[in-house]
CSV table of N, CA, C and O in Angstrom, one decimal:
chain,number,residue,atom,x,y,z
A,7,MET,N,0.7,-0.8,0.1
A,7,MET,CA,-0.1,-0.3,-0.1
A,7,MET,C,1.0,0.5,-0.3
A,7,MET,O,1.3,1.6,0.8
A,8,ASP,N,0.9,2.6,-1.0
A,8,ASP,CA,1.6,3.4,-1.3
A,8,ASP,C,0.6,4.5,-0.6
A,8,ASP,O,-0.9,4.3,-1.5
A,9,ARG,N,1.1,5.7,-0.2
A,9,ARG,CA,-0.2,6.3,0.9
A,9,ARG,C,0.3,7.8,0.3
A,9,ARG,O,-0.4,8.4,0.7
A,10,GLY,N,1.6,7.9,-0.4
A,10,GLY,CA,1.7,9.0,-1.5
A,10,GLY,C,2.6,10.1,-0.5
A,10,GLY,O,3.5,9.9,0.1
A,11,THR,N,2.1,10.9,-1.1
A,11,THR,CA,2.5,12.1,-0.4
A,11,THR,C,1.7,13.3,0.4
A,11,THR,O,-0.2,13.6,0.4
A,12,VAL,N,1.7,14.3,1.2
A,12,VAL,CA,0.3,14.9,1.9
A,12,VAL,C,1.1,16.5,0.6
A,12,VAL,O,2.1,17.4,0.9
A,13,GLY,N,0.2,17.1,0.3
A,13,GLY,CA,-0.4,18.4,-0.4
A,13,GLY,C,0.9,18.5,-1.8
A,13,GLY,O,1.6,17.8,-1.9
A,14,SER,N,0.4,19.1,-2.9
A,14,SER,CA,1.3,19.0,-3.4
A,14,SER,C,2.5,19.4,-3.0
A,14,SER,O,3.4,19.9,-3.7
A,15,ALA,N,2.2,20.2,-2.3
A,15,ALA,CA,3.8,21.7,-2.0
A,15,ALA,C,5.0,20.1,-1.2
A,15,ALA,O,6.4,20.6,-1.8
A,16,ASN,N,4.6,18.8,-1.3
A,16,ASN,CA,5.9,18.3,-0.7
A,16,ASN,C,4.8,16.7,-1.1
A,16,ASN,O,6.1,16.5,-1.4
A,17,ARG,N,4.7,17.0,-2.7
A,17,ARG,CA,4.5,16.3,-3.5
A,17,ARG,C,6.2,15.1,-3.5
A,17,ARG,O,7.3,16.7,-4.4
A,18,GLY,N,6.2,14.8,-3.7
A,18,GLY,CA,7.4,13.6,-3.8
A,18,GLY,C,8.8,13.9,-2.4
A,18,GLY,O,9.4,12.6,-2.4
A,19,ARG,N,8.1,13.9,-1.5
A,19,ARG,CA,9.1,14.1,-0.2
A,19,ARG,C,9.1,13.2,0.6
A,19,ARG,O,9.7,12.5,0.6
A,20,LEU,N,8.0,12.3,0.0
A,20,LEU,CA,7.3,11.2,1.4
A,20,LEU,C,6.5,9.6,1.0
A,20,LEU,O,5.6,10.9,0.5
A,21,ASN,N,7.4,9.2,0.7
A,21,ASN,CA,6.0,7.4,-0.5
A,21,ASN,C,6.6,6.8,1.3
A,21,ASN,O,8.0,7.0,2.6
A,22,VAL,N,5.7,6.1,1.3
A,22,VAL,CA,5.0,4.3,2.8
A,22,VAL,C,4.5,3.7,1.9
A,22,VAL,O,3.8,4.2,1.5
A,23,GLY,N,5.4,2.3,2.1
A,23,GLY,CA,5.1,1.0,1.9
A,23,GLY,C,4.3,0.3,3.0
A,23,GLY,O,5.2,0.6,3.7
A,24,VAL,N,3.5,-0.1,3.0
A,24,VAL,CA,3.6,-0.7,3.4
A,24,VAL,C,2.9,-2.5,3.7
A,24,VAL,O,2.6,-2.3,2.1
A,25,ARG,N,3.6,-4.0,4.0
A,25,ARG,CA,2.8,-4.7,4.0
A,25,ARG,C,3.2,-5.5,5.0
A,25,ARG,O,4.5,-6.2,6.2
A,26,THR,N,2.9,-6.8,5.1
A,26,THR,CA,2.8,-7.8,5.5
A,26,THR,C,4.0,-8.7,6.2
A,26,THR,O,4.3,-9.6,5.0
A,27,GLU,N,5.0,-9.2,6.7
A,27,GLU,CA,5.4,-10.0,6.8
A,27,GLU,C,5.9,-10.8,7.6
A,27,GLU,O,6.8,-10.2,8.3
A,28,GLY,N,5.7,-11.9,7.7
A,28,GLY,CA,6.0,-13.0,8.9
A,28,GLY,C,4.5,-12.2,10.0
A,28,GLY,O,2.8,-12.0,9.6
A,29,SER,N,5.4,-12.7,11.4
A,29,SER,CA,4.5,-11.7,12.4
A,29,SER,C,4.9,-10.3,12.6
A,29,SER,O,4.5,-9.6,13.3
A,30,SER,N,4.7,-9.1,11.3
A,30,SER,CA,6.0,-7.7,11.0
A,30,SER,C,4.7,-7.0,10.6
A,30,SER,O,4.3,-7.3,9.1
A,31,GLU,N,4.5,-6.2,11.1
A,31,GLU,CA,4.2,-4.4,8.8
A,31,GLU,C,5.5,-4.7,9.3
A,31,GLU,O,6.4,-3.9,10.0
A,32,VAL,N,5.8,-4.5,7.9
A,32,VAL,CA,7.1,-3.4,7.8
A,32,VAL,C,6.5,-2.0,6.9
A,32,VAL,O,5.6,-2.0,6.2
A,33,VAL,N,6.6,-1.4,7.6
A,33,VAL,CA,7.0,-0.1,6.7
A,33,VAL,C,7.9,0.3,6.8
A,33,VAL,O,8.9,0.9,7.7
A,34,THR,N,7.4,1.1,4.9
A,34,THR,CA,8.9,2.2,4.8
A,34,THR,C,8.7,3.1,4.2
A,34,THR,O,8.0,3.6,3.0
A,35,PRO,N,9.1,3.1,4.5
A,35,PRO,CA,9.5,5.0,4.5
A,35,PRO,C,11.1,5.8,3.6
A,35,PRO,O,11.4,5.4,3.7
A,36,VAL,N,10.4,6.9,2.8
A,36,VAL,CA,11.4,6.9,1.7
A,36,VAL,C,11.1,8.2,1.8
A,36,VAL,O,10.4,8.6,1.2
A,37,GLY,N,12.0,8.4,1.6
A,37,GLY,CA,11.8,10.3,0.9
A,37,GLY,C,12.6,11.4,2.5
A,37,GLY,O,13.5,10.9,3.8
A,38,GLU,N,11.4,12.7,2.7
A,38,GLU,CA,12.1,13.0,3.8
A,38,GLU,C,11.1,13.3,5.1
A,38,GLU,O,9.7,13.9,5.1
A,39,LEU,N,10.9,12.6,6.1
A,39,LEU,CA,9.9,12.1,7.5
A,39,LEU,C,10.5,14.0,8.0
A,39,LEU,O,11.8,14.2,8.6
A,40,ASP,N,9.4,14.4,8.2
A,40,ASP,CA,9.8,15.9,8.7
A,40,ASP,C,8.3,16.4,8.8
A,40,ASP,O,7.5,15.2,8.8
A,41,HIS,N,8.3,17.4,9.3
A,41,HIS,CA,6.4,18.3,9.6
A,41,HIS,C,5.4,17.9,9.7
A,41,HIS,O,4.2,17.7,9.9
A,42,HIS,N,6.0,18.9,7.7
A,42,HIS,CA,4.9,18.0,7.0
A,42,HIS,C,5.1,16.9,6.2
A,42,HIS,O,3.9,16.3,5.2
A,43,THR,N,5.0,16.1,6.8
A,43,THR,CA,5.3,14.9,5.6
A,43,THR,C,4.9,13.4,7.0
A,43,THR,O,4.6,12.0,6.8
A,44,ALA,N,4.4,14.0,8.1
A,44,ALA,CA,4.9,13.3,9.1
A,44,ALA,C,3.7,12.0,9.3
A,44,ALA,O,4.1,10.8,10.2
A,45,ASP,N,2.4,13.2,8.8
A,45,ASP,CA,1.4,11.9,9.1
A,45,ASP,C,1.1,10.8,8.2
A,45,ASP,O,0.4,9.9,8.0
A,46,LEU,N,2.1,10.8,6.8
A,46,LEU,CA,2.4,10.2,6.0
A,46,LEU,C,2.9,8.5,6.9
A,46,LEU,O,2.6,7.8,6.1
A,47,LEU,N,3.6,8.5,7.1
A,47,LEU,CA,4.4,7.9,8.7
A,47,LEU,C,3.2,7.4,9.5
A,47,LEU,O,3.1,6.6,9.6
A,48,ARG,N,2.5,8.0,10.9
A,48,ARG,CA,1.8,7.5,11.2
A,48,ARG,C,0.9,6.9,11.5
A,48,ARG,O,0.2,5.9,11.9
A,49,GLU,N,0.6,7.6,9.8
A,49,GLU,CA,-0.7,7.1,9.5
A,49,GLU,C,-1.4,5.1,9.9
A,49,GLU,O,-2.4,4.7,10.4
A,50,PRO,N,-0.3,4.9,8.6
A,50,PRO,CA,-0.1,3.2,8.8
A,50,PRO,C,0.6,2.7,10.0
A,50,PRO,O,0.2,1.0,10.3
A,51,LEU,N,1.5,3.2,10.5
A,51,LEU,CA,1.1,1.9,12.6
A,51,LEU,C,0.2,2.7,13.6
A,51,LEU,O,-0.1,1.1,13.7
A,52,GLU,N,-0.1,3.4,13.3
A,52,GLU,CA,-1.0,3.7,14.3
A,52,GLU,C,-2.0,2.7,13.4
A,52,GLU,O,-2.7,2.5,14.6
A,53,SER,N,-2.8,2.9,12.5
A,53,SER,CA,-3.1,1.7,11.7
A,53,SER,C,-2.9,-0.3,12.7
A,53,SER,O,-4.1,-0.8,12.9
A,54,ALA,N,-1.4,-0.2,11.9
A,54,ALA,CA,-1.3,-1.3,11.9
A,54,ALA,C,-1.8,-2.2,13.7
A,54,ALA,O,-2.0,-3.6,13.4
A,55,VAL,N,-1.3,-0.9,14.3
A,55,VAL,CA,-1.3,-2.0,15.6
A,55,VAL,C,-2.4,-1.6,16.0
A,55,VAL,O,-3.7,-2.9,17.1
A,56,ALA,N,-3.8,-0.6,15.4
A,56,ALA,CA,-5.0,-1.2,15.7
A,56,ALA,C,-5.0,-2.0,15.4
A,56,ALA,O,-6.2,-3.2,16.4
A,57,GLN,N,-5.1,-2.6,14.1
A,57,GLN,CA,-5.4,-4.3,14.1
A,57,GLN,C,-4.4,-5.3,14.5
A,57,GLN,O,-4.7,-6.6,13.7
A,58,GLY,N,-3.8,-5.0,15.2
A,58,GLY,CA,-3.2,-5.7,15.5
A,58,GLY,C,-1.9,-6.2,15.9
A,58,GLY,O,-1.5,-7.5,16.1
A,59,ARG,N,-1.5,-5.6,14.0
A,59,ARG,CA,0.1,-6.0,14.6
A,59,ARG,C,1.3,-5.4,15.4
A,59,ARG,O,1.7,-4.1,14.9
A,60,ALA,N,1.5,-5.1,16.6
A,60,ALA,CA,2.2,-4.2,17.2
A,60,ALA,C,3.4,-5.1,17.2
A,60,ALA,O,4.8,-4.4,18.5
A,61,ARG,N,4.1,-5.6,16.1
A,61,ARG,CA,6.1,-6.4,16.3
A,61,ARG,C,5.6,-4.8,14.3
A,61,ARG,O,5.3,-6.1,13.5
A,62,LEU,N,5.9,-3.8,15.4
A,62,LEU,CA,6.7,-2.7,13.6
A,62,LEU,C,7.9,-2.7,13.1
A,62,LEU,O,9.1,-2.8,14.1
A,63,VAL,N,7.9,-3.0,11.9
A,63,VAL,CA,9.8,-3.0,11.5
A,63,VAL,C,10.3,-1.7,10.7
A,63,VAL,O,8.9,-1.5,9.4
A,64,VAL,N,10.6,-1.3,10.5
A,64,VAL,CA,10.4,0.2,10.6
A,64,VAL,C,11.6,0.5,9.4
A,64,VAL,O,12.9,0.4,9.5
A,65,ASP,N,11.6,-0.1,7.8
A,65,ASP,CA,12.4,-0.1,7.2
A,65,ASP,C,13.5,1.7,6.7
A,65,ASP,O,12.7,2.0,5.6
A,66,CYS,N,14.5,2.3,7.8
A,66,CYS,CA,14.9,3.1,7.0
A,66,CYS,C,15.5,3.9,5.5
A,66,CYS,O,16.7,4.7,6.3
A,67,SER,N,15.8,2.7,6.1
A,67,SER,CA,17.4,2.0,4.6
A,67,SER,C,16.9,3.7,3.4
A,67,SER,O,17.8,4.4,3.3
A,68,GLY,N,15.2,3.2,3.1
A,68,GLY,CA,15.4,5.3,1.9
A,68,GLY,C,14.4,6.2,2.4
A,68,GLY,O,14.3,6.9,2.2
A,69,LEU,N,15.8,6.8,3.5
A,69,LEU,CA,14.5,7.9,4.7
A,69,LEU,C,15.8,8.6,4.2
A,69,LEU,O,17.3,8.3,5.4
A,70,ASP,N,16.2,9.6,4.5
A,70,ASP,CA,16.8,10.4,3.6
A,70,ASP,C,17.4,11.9,4.7
A,70,ASP,O,18.1,12.3,4.6
A,71,PHE,N,16.1,11.4,4.9
A,71,PHE,CA,16.2,12.6,6.8
A,71,PHE,C,15.3,12.6,7.4
A,71,PHE,O,14.6,12.4,7.2
A,72,CYS,N,15.2,12.9,9.1
A,72,CYS,CA,14.4,13.3,10.0
A,72,CYS,C,15.1,14.3,10.5
A,72,CYS,O,15.5,14.4,11.1
A,73,ASP,N,13.2,14.5,11.0
A,73,ASP,CA,13.6,15.7,12.4
A,73,ASP,C,13.0,15.0,13.0
A,73,ASP,O,12.5,14.1,13.6
A,74,SER,N,12.4,16.3,14.1
A,74,SER,CA,12.2,15.5,15.1
A,74,SER,C,11.1,15.9,15.2
A,74,SER,O,10.4,14.7,16.8
A,75,THR,N,10.1,16.0,14.3
A,75,THR,CA,8.3,15.0,14.1
A,75,THR,C,7.9,13.6,13.9
A,75,THR,O,8.1,13.7,14.6
A,76,GLY,N,10.1,14.0,12.9
A,76,GLY,CA,9.2,12.9,12.7
A,76,GLY,C,10.2,11.7,14.1
A,76,GLY,O,9.2,10.5,14.0
A,77,LEU,N,11.2,11.5,13.8
A,77,LEU,CA,11.5,10.8,15.7
A,77,LEU,C,10.6,10.9,16.9
A,77,LEU,O,10.3,10.0,17.3
A,78,ASN,N,9.3,11.8,17.0
A,78,ASN,CA,8.3,12.2,17.8
A,78,ASN,C,7.2,11.0,17.9
A,78,ASN,O,6.6,10.6,17.7
A,79,VAL,N,7.5,10.6,15.8
A,79,VAL,CA,5.8,9.5,15.6
A,79,VAL,C,7.1,8.3,16.2
A,79,VAL,O,5.5,7.5,16.0
A,80,LEU,N,7.9,8.1,15.6
A,80,LEU,CA,8.4,6.4,16.0
A,80,LEU,C,8.3,6.3,17.0
A,80,LEU,O,7.7,6.0,17.3
A,81,LEU,N,8.6,7.1,18.2
A,81,LEU,CA,8.2,7.2,19.7
A,81,LEU,C,7.0,7.2,20.1
A,81,LEU,O,6.5,6.2,21.2
A,82,GLY,N,6.4,7.2,19.4
A,82,GLY,CA,4.6,7.2,19.6
A,82,GLY,C,4.2,6.4,19.2
A,82,GLY,O,3.7,5.6,20.2
A,83,ALA,N,4.8,5.6,18.2
A,83,ALA,CA,4.2,4.6,17.2
A,83,ALA,C,4.9,3.8,18.4
A,83,ALA,O,4.7,1.9,18.8
A,84,ARG,N,6.0,3.4,19.5
A,84,ARG,CA,7.4,2.5,19.7
A,84,ARG,C,6.9,2.3,21.1
A,84,ARG,O,6.2,1.0,21.6
A,85,LEU,N,6.2,3.5,21.3
A,85,LEU,CA,5.0,3.4,23.1
A,85,LEU,C,3.4,2.0,22.3
A,85,LEU,O,3.1,1.7,23.3
A,86,LYS,N,2.8,2.9,21.7
A,86,LYS,CA,1.4,2.3,21.2
A,86,LYS,C,1.6,0.5,21.5
A,86,LYS,O,1.3,-0.3,21.6
A,87,ALA,N,2.6,0.3,19.8
A,87,ALA,CA,3.4,-1.1,20.5
A,87,ALA,C,3.5,-2.1,21.7
A,87,ALA,O,3.4,-3.6,21.7
A,88,GLU,N,4.4,-1.4,22.2
A,88,GLU,CA,4.5,-1.7,23.3
A,88,GLU,C,3.7,-2.3,24.3
A,88,GLU,O,2.9,-3.0,24.3
A,89,ALA,N,2.1,-1.1,24.4
A,89,ALA,CA,1.8,-1.2,25.1
A,89,ALA,C,0.2,-2.1,24.7
A,89,ALA,O,-0.6,-3.3,25.1
A,90,ALA,N,0.7,-2.8,23.5
A,90,ALA,CA,0.0,-3.9,23.0
A,90,ALA,C,0.8,-4.9,22.8
A,90,ALA,O,0.2,-6.2,22.0
A,91,GLY,N,2.2,-5.8,23.8
A,91,GLY,CA,3.1,-6.2,23.5
A,91,GLY,C,3.7,-6.9,22.5
A,91,GLY,O,4.3,-7.6,22.3
A,92,GLY,N,4.1,-5.4,21.3
A,92,GLY,CA,5.1,-5.9,20.8
A,92,GLY,C,6.3,-4.7,21.0
A,92,GLY,O,6.5,-3.9,21.9
A,93,GLY,N,6.5,-3.7,19.7
A,93,GLY,CA,7.7,-3.1,19.7
A,93,GLY,C,8.3,-2.3,18.1
A,93,GLY,O,7.1,-3.0,17.3
A,94,VAL,N,8.8,-1.9,18.2
A,94,VAL,CA,9.3,-1.1,17.1
A,94,VAL,C,10.5,-1.6,16.9
A,94,VAL,O,10.9,-0.8,17.8
A,95,HIS,N,11.2,-1.8,15.5
A,95,HIS,CA,12.4,-2.1,15.3
A,95,HIS,C,12.5,-1.7,13.8
A,95,HIS,O,11.5,-1.2,12.7
A,96,LEU,N,13.9,-1.0,14.2
A,96,LEU,CA,14.3,0.3,12.3
A,96,LEU,C,15.6,-0.8,12.3
A,96,LEU,O,16.5,-1.3,13.0
A,97,ALA,N,15.1,-0.7,10.8
A,97,ALA,CA,16.7,-1.3,10.1
A,97,ALA,C,17.6,-0.7,9.4
A,97,ALA,O,16.0,0.2,8.6
A,98,GLY,N,18.7,-0.4,8.7
A,98,GLY,CA,19.6,0.3,7.8
A,98,GLY,C,19.3,1.0,7.9
A,98,GLY,O,19.3,2.5,7.1
A,99,MET,N,19.4,2.1,9.0
A,99,MET,CA,19.2,3.8,8.9
A,99,MET,C,20.5,4.0,8.3
A,99,MET,O,21.7,3.6,8.6
A,100,GLN,N,20.1,5.1,7.5
A,100,GLN,CA,21.0,5.6,6.9
A,100,GLN,C,21.9,6.8,7.8
A,100,GLN,O,21.7,7.3,9.0
A,101,PRO,N,23.3,6.5,7.2
A,101,PRO,CA,23.7,7.8,8.5
A,101,PRO,C,23.8,9.2,9.3
A,101,PRO,O,23.9,9.2,10.4
A,102,VAL,N,22.7,9.8,8.8
A,102,VAL,CA,22.3,11.0,9.1
A,102,VAL,C,21.1,11.1,9.5
A,102,VAL,O,20.5,12.2,9.8
A,103,VAL,N,20.2,10.2,9.2
A,103,VAL,CA,19.2,9.4,10.2
A,103,VAL,C,19.3,8.8,11.6
A,103,VAL,O,19.3,9.0,12.6
A,104,ALA,N,20.3,8.1,11.5
A,104,ALA,CA,21.1,7.2,12.4
A,104,ALA,C,21.6,8.0,13.6
A,104,ALA,O,22.0,8.6,14.8
A,105,ARG,N,22.6,9.7,13.2
A,105,ARG,CA,23.2,10.8,14.5
A,105,ARG,C,21.7,11.4,14.8
A,105,ARG,O,22.1,11.3,15.8
A,106,VAL,N,20.9,11.7,13.8
A,106,VAL,CA,19.5,12.4,15.1
A,106,VAL,C,19.1,11.4,16.2
A,106,VAL,O,18.7,12.0,16.8
A,107,PHE,N,19.6,9.8,15.7
A,107,PHE,CA,19.1,9.0,16.8
A,107,PHE,C,20.2,8.7,17.8
A,107,PHE,O,19.9,9.2,19.3
A,108,GLU,N,21.1,9.2,17.9
A,108,GLU,CA,22.9,9.1,18.5
A,108,GLU,C,22.1,10.4,19.2
A,108,GLU,O,22.5,10.7,20.7
A,109,ILE,N,22.2,12.1,18.9
A,109,ILE,CA,22.1,13.3,19.4
A,109,ILE,C,21.1,13.1,20.3
A,109,ILE,O,21.2,13.5,21.1
A,110,THR,N,19.7,12.6,19.7
A,110,THR,CA,18.5,12.7,20.9
A,110,THR,C,18.9,11.6,21.8
A,110,THR,O,18.3,11.6,23.1
A,111,GLY,N,19.4,10.6,21.7
A,111,GLY,CA,19.8,9.4,22.8
A,111,GLY,C,18.4,8.2,22.3
A,111,GLY,O,18.7,7.0,22.6
A,112,ALA,N,17.8,8.5,21.9
A,112,ALA,CA,16.3,7.8,21.0
A,112,ALA,C,17.0,7.1,20.9
A,112,ALA,O,16.2,5.7,20.6
A,113,GLU,N,18.4,6.3,20.5
A,113,GLU,CA,18.6,4.7,19.2
A,113,GLU,C,18.7,3.5,20.9
A,113,GLU,O,18.2,2.2,20.5
A,114,ALA,N,19.0,4.5,22.3
A,114,ALA,CA,18.4,4.0,22.7
A,114,ALA,C,17.4,3.4,23.7
A,114,ALA,O,17.4,2.2,24.2
A,115,VAL,N,16.1,3.2,22.1
A,115,VAL,CA,15.1,3.1,23.5
A,115,VAL,C,13.8,2.9,22.1
A,115,VAL,O,12.5,1.7,21.7
A,116,PHE,N,15.2,2.1,21.4
A,116,PHE,CA,14.3,1.6,20.1
A,116,PHE,C,15.1,0.3,20.1
A,116,PHE,O,17.1,0.0,19.6
A,117,THR,N,14.8,-0.9,18.7
A,117,THR,CA,15.4,-2.1,18.6
A,117,THR,C,16.6,-1.8,17.4
A,117,THR,O,15.3,-1.5,16.3
A,118,VAL,N,17.6,-1.4,17.1
A,118,VAL,CA,17.9,-0.8,15.9
A,118,VAL,C,19.1,-1.7,15.3
A,118,VAL,O,19.7,-2.8,15.8
A,119,HIS,N,18.1,-2.9,14.1
A,119,HIS,CA,19.3,-3.5,13.2
A,119,HIS,C,20.4,-2.8,11.6
A,119,HIS,O,19.1,-2.2,11.5
A,120,ALA,N,21.1,-3.7,11.9
A,120,ALA,CA,21.7,-3.0,9.8
A,120,ALA,C,20.8,-3.4,9.0
A,120,ALA,O,21.0,-2.1,8.4
A,121,THR,N,20.2,-4.7,9.2
A,121,THR,CA,19.8,-4.6,7.8
A,121,THR,C,17.8,-4.7,8.1
A,121,THR,O,17.6,-5.4,9.1
A,122,LEU,N,16.9,-4.7,7.0
A,122,LEU,CA,16.1,-5.4,7.3
A,122,LEU,C,15.3,-7.2,6.7
A,122,LEU,O,14.8,-7.6,8.7
A,123,ALA,N,16.7,-7.7,6.7
A,123,ALA,CA,16.4,-9.0,7.2
A,123,ALA,C,17.2,-9.4,8.3
A,123,ALA,O,16.7,-10.5,8.8
A,124,ASP,N,17.8,-8.5,8.8
A,124,ASP,CA,18.3,-8.8,10.5
A,124,ASP,C,17.4,-8.3,11.2
A,124,ASP,O,16.7,-9.5,12.0
A,125,ALA,N,16.3,-7.6,11.2
A,125,ALA,CA,15.1,-7.2,12.1
A,125,ALA,C,14.2,-8.6,11.7
A,125,ALA,O,13.6,-8.2,12.6
A,126,LEU,N,13.9,-8.7,10.4
A,126,LEU,CA,12.9,-9.1,10.6
A,126,LEU,C,13.3,-11.6,10.9
A,126,LEU,O,12.2,-11.5,10.9
A,127,SER,N,14.8,-10.8,11.4
A,127,SER,CA,15.1,-12.0,11.6
A,127,SER,C,15.6,-12.3,12.9
A,127,SER,O,15.1,-13.6,13.9
A,128,SER,N,15.1,-11.5,13.5
A,128,SER,CA,15.3,-11.5,15.1
A,128,SER,C,13.7,-11.2,15.6
A,128,SER,O,12.5,-11.8,15.0
């Protein structure tokens, strides 16, 4: 499922793919995750948990940018997933995105994997 983009000014800035793989809901944001595009990621993450798919794997390999709003979306998803007995696994973070998690200390509250395959096999 492709969620598209928000508004014409943001066209092409973030696309989000969603698929189920085993016991995981794999969410793949591609582009820039920021204040203007955060809802495109928030919606499928919250929807997955609401549907009982609490093991969320976010494939970050196509994520070029993440600001504090994007980080907050992931933190919120983590809380909801954990409350439902699951969790959020981040995979394949690019160095620029990983740096945001490192600076804020958020990397300590997520399970981070080098690759999507690693996240799916854990």
